[in-house]
XYZ file of C-alpha atoms in Angstrom:
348
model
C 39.035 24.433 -33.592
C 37.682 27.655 -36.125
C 34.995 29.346 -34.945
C 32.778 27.764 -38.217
C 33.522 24.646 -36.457
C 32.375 25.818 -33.001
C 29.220 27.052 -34.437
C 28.676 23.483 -36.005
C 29.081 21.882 -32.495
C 26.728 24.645 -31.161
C 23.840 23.858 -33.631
C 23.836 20.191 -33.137
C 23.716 20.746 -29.331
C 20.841 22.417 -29.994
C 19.221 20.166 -32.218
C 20.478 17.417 -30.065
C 18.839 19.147 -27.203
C 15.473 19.667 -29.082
C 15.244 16.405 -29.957
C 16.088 14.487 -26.257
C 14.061 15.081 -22.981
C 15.188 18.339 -21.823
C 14.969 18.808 -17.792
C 11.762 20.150 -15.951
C 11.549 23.883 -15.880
C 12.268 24.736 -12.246
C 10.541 27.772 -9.967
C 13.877 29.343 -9.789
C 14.150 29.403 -14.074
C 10.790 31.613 -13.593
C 12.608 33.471 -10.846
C 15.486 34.684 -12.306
C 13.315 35.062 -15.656
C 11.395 37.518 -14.050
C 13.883 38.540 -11.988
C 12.127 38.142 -8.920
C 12.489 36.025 -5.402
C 11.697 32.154 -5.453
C 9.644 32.939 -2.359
C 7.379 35.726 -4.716
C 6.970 32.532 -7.618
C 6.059 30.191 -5.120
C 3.457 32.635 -3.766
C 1.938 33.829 -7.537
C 1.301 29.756 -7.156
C -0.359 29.557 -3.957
C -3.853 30.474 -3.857
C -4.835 33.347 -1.311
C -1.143 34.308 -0.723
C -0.309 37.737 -1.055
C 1.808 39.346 -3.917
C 1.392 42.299 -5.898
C -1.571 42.423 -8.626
C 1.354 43.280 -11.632
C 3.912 40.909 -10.130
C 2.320 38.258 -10.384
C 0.758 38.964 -13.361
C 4.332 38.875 -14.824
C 5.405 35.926 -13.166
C 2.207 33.756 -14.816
C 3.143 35.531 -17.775
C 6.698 33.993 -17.560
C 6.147 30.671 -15.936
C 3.991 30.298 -19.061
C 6.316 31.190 -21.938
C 9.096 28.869 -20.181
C 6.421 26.243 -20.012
C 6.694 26.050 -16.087
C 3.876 24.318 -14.125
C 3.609 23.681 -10.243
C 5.535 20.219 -8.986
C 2.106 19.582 -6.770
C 3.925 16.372 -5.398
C 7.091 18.358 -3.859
C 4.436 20.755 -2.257
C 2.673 18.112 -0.792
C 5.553 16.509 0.809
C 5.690 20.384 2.841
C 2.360 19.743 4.060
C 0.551 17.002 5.904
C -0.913 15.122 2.927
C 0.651 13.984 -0.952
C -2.981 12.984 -1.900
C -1.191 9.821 -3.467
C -2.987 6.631 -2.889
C -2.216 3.345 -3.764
C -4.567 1.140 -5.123
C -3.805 -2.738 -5.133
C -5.966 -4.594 -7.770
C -4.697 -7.916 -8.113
C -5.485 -9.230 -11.311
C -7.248 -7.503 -13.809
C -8.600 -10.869 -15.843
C -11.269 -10.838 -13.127
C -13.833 -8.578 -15.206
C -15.516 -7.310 -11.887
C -12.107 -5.840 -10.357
C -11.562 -4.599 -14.040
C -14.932 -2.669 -13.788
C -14.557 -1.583 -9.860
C -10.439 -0.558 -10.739
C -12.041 1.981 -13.264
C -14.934 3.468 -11.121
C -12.381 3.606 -8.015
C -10.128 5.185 -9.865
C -12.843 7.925 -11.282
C -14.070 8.671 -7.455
C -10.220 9.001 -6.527
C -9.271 11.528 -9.361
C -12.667 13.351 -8.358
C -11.510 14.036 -4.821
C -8.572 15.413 -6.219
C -6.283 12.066 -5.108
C -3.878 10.565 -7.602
C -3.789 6.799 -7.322
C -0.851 4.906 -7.972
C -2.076 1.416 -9.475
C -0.902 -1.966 -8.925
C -1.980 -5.120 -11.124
C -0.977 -8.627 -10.990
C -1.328 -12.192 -9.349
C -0.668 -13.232 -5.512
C 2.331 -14.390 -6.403
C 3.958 -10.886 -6.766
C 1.952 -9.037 -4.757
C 4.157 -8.208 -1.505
C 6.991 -7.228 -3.622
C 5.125 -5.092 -5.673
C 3.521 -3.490 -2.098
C 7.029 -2.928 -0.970
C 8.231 -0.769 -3.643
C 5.084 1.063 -3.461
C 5.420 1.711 -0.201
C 8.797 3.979 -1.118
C 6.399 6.129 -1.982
C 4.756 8.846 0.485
C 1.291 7.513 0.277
C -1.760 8.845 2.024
C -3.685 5.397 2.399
C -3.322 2.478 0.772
C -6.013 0.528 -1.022
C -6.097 -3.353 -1.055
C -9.001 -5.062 -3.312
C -9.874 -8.635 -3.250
C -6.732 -10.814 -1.852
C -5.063 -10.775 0.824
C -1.774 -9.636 1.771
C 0.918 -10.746 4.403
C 0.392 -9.586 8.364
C 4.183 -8.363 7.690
C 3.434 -5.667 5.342
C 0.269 -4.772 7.262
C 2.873 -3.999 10.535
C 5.145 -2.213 8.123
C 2.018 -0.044 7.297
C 1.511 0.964 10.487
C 4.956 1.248 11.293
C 4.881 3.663 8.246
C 1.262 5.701 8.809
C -0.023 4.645 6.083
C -3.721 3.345 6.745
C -5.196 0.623 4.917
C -9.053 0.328 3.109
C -9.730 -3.408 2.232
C -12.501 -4.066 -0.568
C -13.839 -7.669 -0.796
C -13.056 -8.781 2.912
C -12.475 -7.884 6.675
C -9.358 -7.677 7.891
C -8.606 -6.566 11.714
C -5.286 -4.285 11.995
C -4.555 -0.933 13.313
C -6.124 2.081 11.082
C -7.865 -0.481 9.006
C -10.922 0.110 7.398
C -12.841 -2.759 5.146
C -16.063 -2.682 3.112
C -17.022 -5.902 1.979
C -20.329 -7.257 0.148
C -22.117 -9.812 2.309
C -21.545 -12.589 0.440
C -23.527 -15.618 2.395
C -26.812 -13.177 2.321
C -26.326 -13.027 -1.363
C -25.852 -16.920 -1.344
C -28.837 -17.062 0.770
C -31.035 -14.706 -1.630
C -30.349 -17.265 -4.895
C -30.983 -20.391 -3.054
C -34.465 -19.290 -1.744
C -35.574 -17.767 -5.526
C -34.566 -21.316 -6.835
C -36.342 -23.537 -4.429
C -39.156 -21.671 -5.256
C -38.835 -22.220 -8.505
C -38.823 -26.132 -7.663
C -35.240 -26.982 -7.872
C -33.677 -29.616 -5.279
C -30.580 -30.556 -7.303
C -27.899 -27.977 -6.253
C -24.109 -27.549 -6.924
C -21.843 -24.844 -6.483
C -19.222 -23.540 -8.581
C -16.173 -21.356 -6.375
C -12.820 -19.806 -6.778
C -10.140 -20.726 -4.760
C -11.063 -22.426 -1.542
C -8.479 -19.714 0.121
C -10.487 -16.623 -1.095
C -12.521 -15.535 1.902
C -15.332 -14.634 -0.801
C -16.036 -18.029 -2.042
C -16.629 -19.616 1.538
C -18.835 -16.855 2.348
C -20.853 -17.446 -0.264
C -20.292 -21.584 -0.173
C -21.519 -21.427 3.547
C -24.710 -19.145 2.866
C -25.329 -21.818 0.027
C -25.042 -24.363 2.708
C -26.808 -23.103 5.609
C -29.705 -21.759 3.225
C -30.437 -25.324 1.471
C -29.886 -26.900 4.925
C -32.925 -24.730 6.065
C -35.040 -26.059 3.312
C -34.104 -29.489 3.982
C -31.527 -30.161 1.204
C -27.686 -30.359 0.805
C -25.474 -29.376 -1.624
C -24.840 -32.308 -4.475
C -21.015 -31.011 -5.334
C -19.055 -28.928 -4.866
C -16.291 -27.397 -7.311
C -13.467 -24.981 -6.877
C -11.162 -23.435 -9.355
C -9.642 -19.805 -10.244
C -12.527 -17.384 -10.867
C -12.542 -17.200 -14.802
C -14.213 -18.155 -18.065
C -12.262 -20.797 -19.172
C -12.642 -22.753 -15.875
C -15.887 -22.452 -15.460
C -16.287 -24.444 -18.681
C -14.274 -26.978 -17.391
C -15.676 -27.603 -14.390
C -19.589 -27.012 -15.375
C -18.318 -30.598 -18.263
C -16.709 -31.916 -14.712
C -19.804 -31.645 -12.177
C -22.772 -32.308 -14.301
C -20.618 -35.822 -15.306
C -20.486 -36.341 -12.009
C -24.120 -35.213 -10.874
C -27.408 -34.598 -12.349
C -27.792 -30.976 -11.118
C -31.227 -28.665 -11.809
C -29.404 -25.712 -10.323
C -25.871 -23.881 -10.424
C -24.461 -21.523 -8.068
C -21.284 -19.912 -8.856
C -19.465 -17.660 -7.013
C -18.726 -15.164 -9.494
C -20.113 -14.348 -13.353
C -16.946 -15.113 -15.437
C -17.050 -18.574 -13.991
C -21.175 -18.808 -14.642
C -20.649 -17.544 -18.143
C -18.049 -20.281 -19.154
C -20.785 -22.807 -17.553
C -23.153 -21.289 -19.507
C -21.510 -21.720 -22.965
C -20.436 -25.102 -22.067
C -23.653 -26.517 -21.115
C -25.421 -24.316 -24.396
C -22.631 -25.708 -26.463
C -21.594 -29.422 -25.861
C -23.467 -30.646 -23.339
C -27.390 -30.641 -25.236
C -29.332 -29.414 -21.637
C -31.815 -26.251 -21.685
C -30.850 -22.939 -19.790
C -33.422 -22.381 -17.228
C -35.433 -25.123 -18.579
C -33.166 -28.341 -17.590
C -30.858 -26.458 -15.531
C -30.700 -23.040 -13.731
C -27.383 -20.939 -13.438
C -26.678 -17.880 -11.498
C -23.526 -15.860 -10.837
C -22.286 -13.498 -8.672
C -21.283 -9.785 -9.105
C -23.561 -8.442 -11.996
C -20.661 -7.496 -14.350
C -21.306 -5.573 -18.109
C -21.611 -8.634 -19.349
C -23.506 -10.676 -17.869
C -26.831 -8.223 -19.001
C -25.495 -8.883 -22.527
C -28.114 -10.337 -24.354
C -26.564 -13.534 -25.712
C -25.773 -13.946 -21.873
C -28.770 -12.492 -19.867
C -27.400 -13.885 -17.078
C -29.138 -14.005 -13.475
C -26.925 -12.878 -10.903
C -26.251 -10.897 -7.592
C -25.352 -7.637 -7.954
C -22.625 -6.654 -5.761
C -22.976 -2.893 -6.203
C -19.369 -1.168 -7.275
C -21.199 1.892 -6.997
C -21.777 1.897 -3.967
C -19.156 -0.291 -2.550
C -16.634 2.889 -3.771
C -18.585 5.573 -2.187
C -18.275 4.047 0.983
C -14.445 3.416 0.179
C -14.277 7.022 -0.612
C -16.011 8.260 2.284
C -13.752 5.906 4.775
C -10.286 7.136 2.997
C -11.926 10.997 3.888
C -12.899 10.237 7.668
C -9.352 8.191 7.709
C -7.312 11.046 6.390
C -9.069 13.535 9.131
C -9.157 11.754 12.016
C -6.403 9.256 11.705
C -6.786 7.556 15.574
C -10.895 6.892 14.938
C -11.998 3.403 15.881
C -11.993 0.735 12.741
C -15.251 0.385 10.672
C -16.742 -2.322 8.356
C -19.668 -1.276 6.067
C -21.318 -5.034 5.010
C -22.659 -4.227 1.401
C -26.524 -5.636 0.637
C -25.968 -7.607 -2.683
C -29.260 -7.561 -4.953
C -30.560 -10.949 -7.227
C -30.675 -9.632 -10.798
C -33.256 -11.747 -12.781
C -32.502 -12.137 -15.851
C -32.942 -15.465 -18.254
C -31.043 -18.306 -17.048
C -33.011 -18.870 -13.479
């Protein structure tokens, strides 16, 4: 081959080069660079080491014309803590996990952990923990379902503590915070008895979700305490669409004056079935409230009554746990019950 040829070849490495994914820049590409020790780069990285004032000038000088920046994971791993977290969040459909997902995800990023995110129905859930779990994680977040006793021995096995959001859960290093869901139940039976209803039914997820019989036993003990009993009873899968099926279902079944449902995507579909095909008058014939207090249930073609089970807070306390868990890993368990708060709005 002529050396015109060679050239050729040269060039469209380059070009090649420029135009794929080239490898990460590496501390020892700044080292020899500089032309300096790998030890004096990893210390013009390390805040309060010492190195000499011009060194490292030059080193930061170099690291940034190569386009070099710290690979903060493969410190961690040399310490104690990676400051990964994984975060569980089921399904994402459900707009209340879709709202507490984004604020959990803020407070993480603000206390300088990086949160590895999982989304997606029961049905793939454990694998989807498992290949997390390759992963050195610091804690690991579960909101809203359940997950096999298996994975929560491998956990342990693995010293990886767990925070559960939505329910209690007993294990080793387990911490829960969870919204007390029968006082909530409790609070929108009373405010519609006053009101003079006597005609109840409830609307719930899936009979397995601790959640919904929570909140169908504080319906049940609460209207048993005013001397009435739930007229039916309906459970399906937490969303919209459902909830304007079964709202057609029940009232064809009973003549209800008030609905309880166990979460607001579920109250919203019941709302724009019984507005749209079914002729009755929201609060007038028939009084709806949810559960949760998502965006949109203040919209105003909703104005939906509701209990507010406070993401805000509920985070804060998750936040605060994961801190206390990460410093004293051998402390005693905690729950933190969550006060949910009756939103009154229009449809009461």
């Amino acid at each position: 081959m002529d050396m015109a040829n060679k050239d050729d070849d040269n060039q469209t490495g380059v070009r090649r080069g420029q135009q794929g994914r080239g490898r990460r820049v590496t501390a020892s590409d700044v080292a020899n660079a500089a032309r300096v020790s790998r030890s004096a780069v990893s210390r013009a990285f390390t805040p309060g080491a010492y190195l000499d004032k011009d060194k490292r000038a030059l080193i930061l000088k170099t690291a940034h014309q190569l386009g070099y920046r710290p690979n903060a994971l493969a410190a961690s791993l040399h310490g104690s803590s990676t400051n990964l977290v994984g975060v569980v969040a089921g399904s994402l459909d459900n707009l209340y996990d879709s709202e507490f997902l984004a604020q959990l995800i803020a407070g993480l990023n603000q206390a300088n952990k990086w949160p590895l995110v999982l989304a997606g129905g029961d049905s793939c859930i454990e694998e989807a923990i498992l290949s997390i779990l390759d992963y050195p994680l610091d804690a690991l977040i579960i909101r809203g379902g359940s997950i096999p006793s298996s994975l929560i021995e491998t956990c342990a096995k693995l010293n990886i503590p767990l925070l559960f959001s939505g329910h209690v859960v007993d294990a080793p290093f387990t911490d829960c915070v969870c919204c007390r869901n029968g006082a909530g139940a409790a609070l929108a039976v009373d405010h519609l008895v006053e009101r003079g209803r006597t005609a109840f039914g409830f609307l719930g997820g899936p009979s397995s979700r601790s959640s919904t019989l929570e909140r169908l036993e504080g319906t049940e003990e609460r209207l048993k305490h005013h001397g009435l009993e739930l007229q039916i009873r309906h459970f399906c899968d937490y969303s919209y669409e459902n909830g304007r099926k079964a709202a057609k279902e029940m009232l064809a079944q009973a003549k209800l004056d008030a609905l309880l449902c166990a979460n607001d995507a579920m109250a919203l579909g019941a709302l724009s079935a019984i507005r749209a095909t079914l002729g009755l008058k929201v609060p007038d014939d028939l009084s709806i409230i949810g559960f949760d207090d998502v965006a949109l249930a203040a919209w105003p073609d909703f104005n939906l009554t509701t209990l507010r089970n406070p993401i805000d807070q509920t985070v804060a306390e998750i936040l605060r746990l994961l801190e206390l868990r990460l410093d004293s890993p051998d402390k005693p368990n905690e729950v933190v019950l969550v006060d949910p708060v009756l939103m009154r709005r229009g449809t009461d």
